[in-house]
């Protein structure tokens, strides 16, 4: 797992094409159906710059955001200072985090869980969730699918240019180990018009759905539901993203 560094400061700018409101409302709808109500405590894993945590706080949830990138959390803290929201952020690895109290629910969307690159590490995440959640609590998270990594991202190059920054993203997918590699070159403009170049390398993993179910069972969590993203349909061979609902 690699933490966002230079890219953290242009992350929100380049994610403006992601329909976070739609994604957030879908997740919040699932939480409400599962009985997670306003005033309940929710931890968002891999919270990044805090977009989802701010949505959850507006719904009345008592929110904690966990991420291992100090840079992303610094931006998240700036955002709540501007909005006046009450959210606690903690810099921890989702594979070995601790909380001072048990909570009612966990969430993780925007494929943060794909940064877990082995079944063993996935089981570690689930065990931490199980240790820090109340009995009957739920964990709602999404995963990009192997189909998405293999057949859509594949071995392609993506580039985007904005007024004060640009990036080049070289993507590589290895079907043998199901790992997807992102090589990022980020260019950020200085006040004098020159650019600084930063390089980052990220890895995400494509999990077989049965692997996820087995890791959950080994951690003492049961699978309540598995959906093709943004629907209540079962995943299909061409699903690009799936949602899991686990329960202790």
Coordinates of C-alpha atoms in Angstrom, one line a residue:
X1 CA 0.0 0.0 0.0
X2 CA 1.4 3.4 -1.0
X3 CA 0.3 6.6 0.5
X4 CA -0.7 9.5 -1.6
X5 CA 1.9 12.3 -1.4
X6 CA 2.3 14.9 -4.2
X7 CA -0.9 13.7 -5.9
X8 CA -2.9 14.4 -2.7
X9 CA -2.8 18.1 -3.5
X10 CA -4.4 17.8 -6.9
X11 CA -6.5 14.7 -6.1
X12 CA -9.8 16.4 -5.6
X13 CA -9.2 18.5 -8.8
X14 CA -8.8 15.4 -10.9
X15 CA -11.6 13.5 -9.2
X16 CA -14.2 16.1 -10.2
X17 CA -15.6 13.7 -12.8
X18 CA -16.5 11.1 -10.1
X19 CA -20.2 11.2 -9.1
X20 CA -19.4 11.2 -5.4
X21 CA -22.9 12.5 -4.5
X22 CA -24.5 9.5 -6.2
X23 CA -22.0 7.1 -4.7
X24 CA -22.5 8.6 -1.3
X25 CA -26.3 8.5 -1.4
X26 CA -26.2 4.9 -2.5
X27 CA -24.0 4.0 0.4
X28 CA -26.1 6.0 2.9
X29 CA -29.2 4.4 1.6
X30 CA -27.7 1.0 2.3
X31 CA -26.7 2.1 5.8
X32 CA -30.2 3.3 6.6
X33 CA -31.8 0.1 5.3
X34 CA -29.4 -1.8 7.6
X35 CA -30.6 0.2 10.6
X36 CA -27.6 2.6 10.9
X37 CA -29.4 5.8 12.0
X38 CA -28.4 9.4 12.7
X39 CA -26.3 9.6 15.8
X40 CA -24.7 6.2 15.3
X41 CA -20.9 6.0 15.0
X42 CA -19.4 5.3 11.6
X43 CA -15.7 4.8 10.6
X44 CA -14.7 5.5 7.0
X45 CA -11.6 3.5 6.0
X46 CA -9.3 4.9 3.4
X47 CA -11.1 8.3 3.8
X48 CA -8.6 10.2 1.7
X49 CA -9.5 13.9 1.6
X50 CA -12.7 13.3 3.4
X51 CA -15.4 13.7 0.8
X52 CA -17.4 10.7 2.1
X53 CA -16.9 11.6 5.7
X54 CA -18.3 15.0 5.1
X55 CA -21.4 13.5 3.4
X56 CA -21.9 11.1 6.4
X57 CA -21.5 13.9 8.9
X58 CA -24.2 15.9 7.1
X59 CA -26.5 12.8 7.6
X60 CA -26.1 13.1 11.3
X61 CA -23.6 10.3 11.8
X62 CA -20.8 10.5 14.4
X63 CA -17.8 10.1 12.1
X64 CA -14.1 9.0 12.2
X65 CA -12.0 8.9 9.1
X66 CA -8.9 6.7 8.9
X67 CA -6.2 6.9 6.2
X68 CA -2.5 6.2 6.1
X69 CA -1.7 9.3 4.0
X70 CA -0.8 12.3 6.2
X71 CA -1.1 14.5 3.1
X72 CA -4.6 13.4 2.3
X73 CA -5.7 13.8 5.9
X74 CA -4.1 17.3 6.1
X75 CA -6.4 18.3 3.2
X76 CA -9.4 16.6 4.9
X77 CA -8.7 18.6 8.0
X78 CA -8.6 21.8 6.0
X79 CA -12.0 21.0 4.4
X80 CA -13.7 20.6 7.8
X81 CA -12.2 23.7 9.1
X82 CA -13.8 25.5 6.2
X83 CA -17.1 23.7 6.6
X84 CA -17.3 23.8 10.4
X85 CA -18.1 20.1 10.5
X86 CA -17.1 17.8 13.5
X87 CA -15.1 14.9 12.1
X88 CA -12.2 13.1 13.7
X89 CA -9.4 11.9 11.5
X90 CA -6.7 9.4 12.4
X91 CA -3.6 8.4 10.4
X92 CA -3.5 4.6 10.6
X93 CA -3.1 1.6 8.4
X94 CA -6.4 -0.1 7.8
X95 CA -4.7 -3.5 8.3
X96 CA -3.8 -2.7 11.9
X97 CA -5.8 0.2 13.2
X98 CA -7.2 0.7 16.7
X99 CA -10.1 2.7 18.1
X100 CA -10.7 3.8 21.7
X101 CA -14.3 2.6 21.4
X102 CA -16.4 0.2 19.4
X103 CA -18.6 1.7 16.6
X104 CA -21.8 0.9 14.9
X105 CA -20.6 0.7 11.3
X106 CA -17.7 0.9 8.9
X107 CA -17.6 2.2 5.3
X108 CA -15.1 2.3 2.5
X109 CA -15.9 3.4 -1.0
X110 CA -14.0 4.7 -4.0
X111 CA -12.0 1.4 -4.2
X112 CA -9.8 2.1 -1.2
X113 CA -10.1 -1.6 -0.3
X114 CA -8.4 -2.5 -3.6
X115 CA -5.2 -1.1 -2.1
X116 CA -5.2 -4.2 0.0
X117 CA -3.1 -6.5 -2.3
X118 CA -3.4 -9.9 -0.7
X119 CA -6.0 -12.1 0.9
X120 CA -4.0 -12.3 4.1
X121 CA -4.0 -8.5 4.4
X122 CA -7.7 -8.3 3.5
X123 CA -8.3 -10.7 6.4
X124 CA -6.3 -8.5 8.6
X125 CA -8.6 -5.5 7.7
X126 CA -11.6 -7.6 8.4
X127 CA -10.3 -8.8 11.8
X128 CA -9.6 -5.1 12.8
X129 CA -13.2 -4.3 11.8
X130 CA -14.5 -7.2 13.8
X131 CA -12.5 -6.2 16.9
X132 CA -13.7 -2.6 16.7
X133 CA -17.4 -2.9 15.8
X134 CA -20.4 -3.6 17.9
X135 CA -22.2 -6.9 17.6
X136 CA -24.7 -6.6 14.7
X137 CA -22.7 -3.8 13.2
X138 CA -22.1 -3.6 9.4
X139 CA -19.3 -2.9 7.0
X140 CA -20.3 -1.5 3.6
X141 CA -17.4 -1.3 1.1
X142 CA -16.8 -1.4 -2.7
X143 CA -14.2 -3.1 -4.8
X144 CA -13.2 -2.6 -8.4
X145 CA -13.5 -6.0 -10.2
X146 CA -10.9 -8.1 -12.0
X147 CA -12.9 -7.4 -15.2
X148 CA -12.4 -3.7 -14.7
X149 CA -8.6 -4.0 -14.2
X150 CA -8.1 -6.5 -16.9
X151 CA -10.4 -5.4 -19.7
X152 CA -10.9 -1.7 -19.2
X153 CA -7.8 -0.2 -17.5
X154 CA -5.5 -2.8 -18.9
X155 CA -2.1 -1.7 -20.2
X156 CA -3.1 1.8 -21.1
X157 CA -1.8 5.4 -20.6
X158 CA -4.0 8.2 -19.4
X159 CA -3.1 11.9 -19.3
X160 CA -4.8 15.0 -18.2
X161 CA -3.9 18.7 -18.2
X162 CA -5.4 21.4 -16.0
X163 CA -4.5 25.1 -15.6
X164 CA -2.0 24.6 -12.7
X165 CA -1.2 20.9 -12.9
X166 CA -1.1 17.8 -15.1
X167 CA -0.5 14.1 -14.8
X168 CA 0.5 11.1 -16.8
X169 CA -0.8 7.7 -15.6
X170 CA 0.8 4.6 -17.0
X171 CA -1.3 1.6 -16.1
X172 CA -0.2 -2.1 -16.1
X173 CA -2.3 -5.1 -15.1
X174 CA -0.8 -8.5 -14.3
X175 CA -3.3 -11.3 -14.7
X176 CA -1.0 -13.8 -12.9
X177 CA -1.1 -12.0 -9.5
X178 CA -4.2 -9.9 -10.2
X179 CA -2.2 -6.7 -9.3
X180 CA -2.8 -3.4 -11.1
X181 CA 0.1 -0.9 -11.1
X182 CA -0.4 2.8 -11.5
X183 CA 2.8 4.8 -12.3
X184 CA 1.9 8.5 -11.9
X185 CA 3.9 11.5 -13.0
X186 CA 2.4 14.6 -11.5
X187 CA 3.3 18.1 -12.6
X188 CA 2.4 21.0 -10.2
X189 CA 2.9 24.6 -11.2
X190 CA 4.9 27.0 -9.1
X191 CA 4.1 30.7 -8.6
X192 CA 6.7 31.6 -11.2
X193 CA 5.1 29.4 -13.9
X194 CA 7.6 26.6 -13.7
X195 CA 6.5 23.0 -12.8
X196 CA 7.7 20.6 -10.2
X197 CA 7.5 16.9 -11.2
X198 CA 6.6 14.2 -8.7
X199 CA 6.5 10.5 -9.3
X200 CA 4.3 8.0 -7.4
X201 CA 3.7 4.3 -7.8
X202 CA 0.4 2.7 -6.6
X203 CA -0.8 -0.9 -6.6
X204 CA -4.4 -2.2 -6.4
X205 CA -5.6 -5.8 -6.4
X206 CA -8.4 -7.5 -8.1
X207 CA -10.1 -10.0 -5.7
X208 CA -12.1 -13.0 -6.7
X209 CA -15.4 -12.6 -4.9
X210 CA -15.0 -16.0 -3.2
X211 CA -11.7 -14.8 -1.7
X212 CA -13.4 -11.9 -0.1
X213 CA -16.2 -14.1 1.3
X214 CA -13.6 -16.5 2.8
X215 CA -11.5 -13.7 4.3
X216 CA -14.7 -12.3 5.9
X217 CA -15.7 -15.7 7.3
X218 CA -12.2 -16.2 8.8
X219 CA -12.5 -12.9 10.5
X220 CA -15.8 -13.7 12.0
X221 CA -17.9 -11.6 9.7
X222 CA -20.9 -12.8 7.6
X223 CA -21.8 -11.6 4.1
X224 CA -25.3 -10.1 4.2
X225 CA -25.4 -8.8 0.6
X226 CA -23.3 -8.5 -2.5
X227 CA -24.4 -6.1 -5.2
X228 CA -23.5 -4.9 -8.6
X229 CA -22.6 -1.3 -7.8
X230 CA -25.4 1.2 -7.4
X231 CA -28.1 -1.4 -7.7
X232 CA -29.6 -4.3 -5.8
X233 CA -28.7 -6.8 -8.5
X234 CA -26.2 -9.6 -8.1
X235 CA -22.8 -9.0 -9.7
X236 CA -22.4 -9.9 -13.3
X237 CA -19.4 -11.0 -15.4
X238 CA -19.1 -7.5 -16.7
X239 CA -19.6 -5.7 -13.3
X240 CA -17.0 -3.0 -13.0
X241 CA -17.5 -2.4 -9.3
X242 CA -19.2 -4.4 -6.6
X243 CA -20.5 -3.6 -3.1
X244 CA -20.2 -5.9 -0.1
X245 CA -22.2 -5.7 3.1
X246 CA -20.7 -7.6 6.0
X247 CA -22.0 -8.0 9.5
X248 CA -20.5 -9.1 12.8

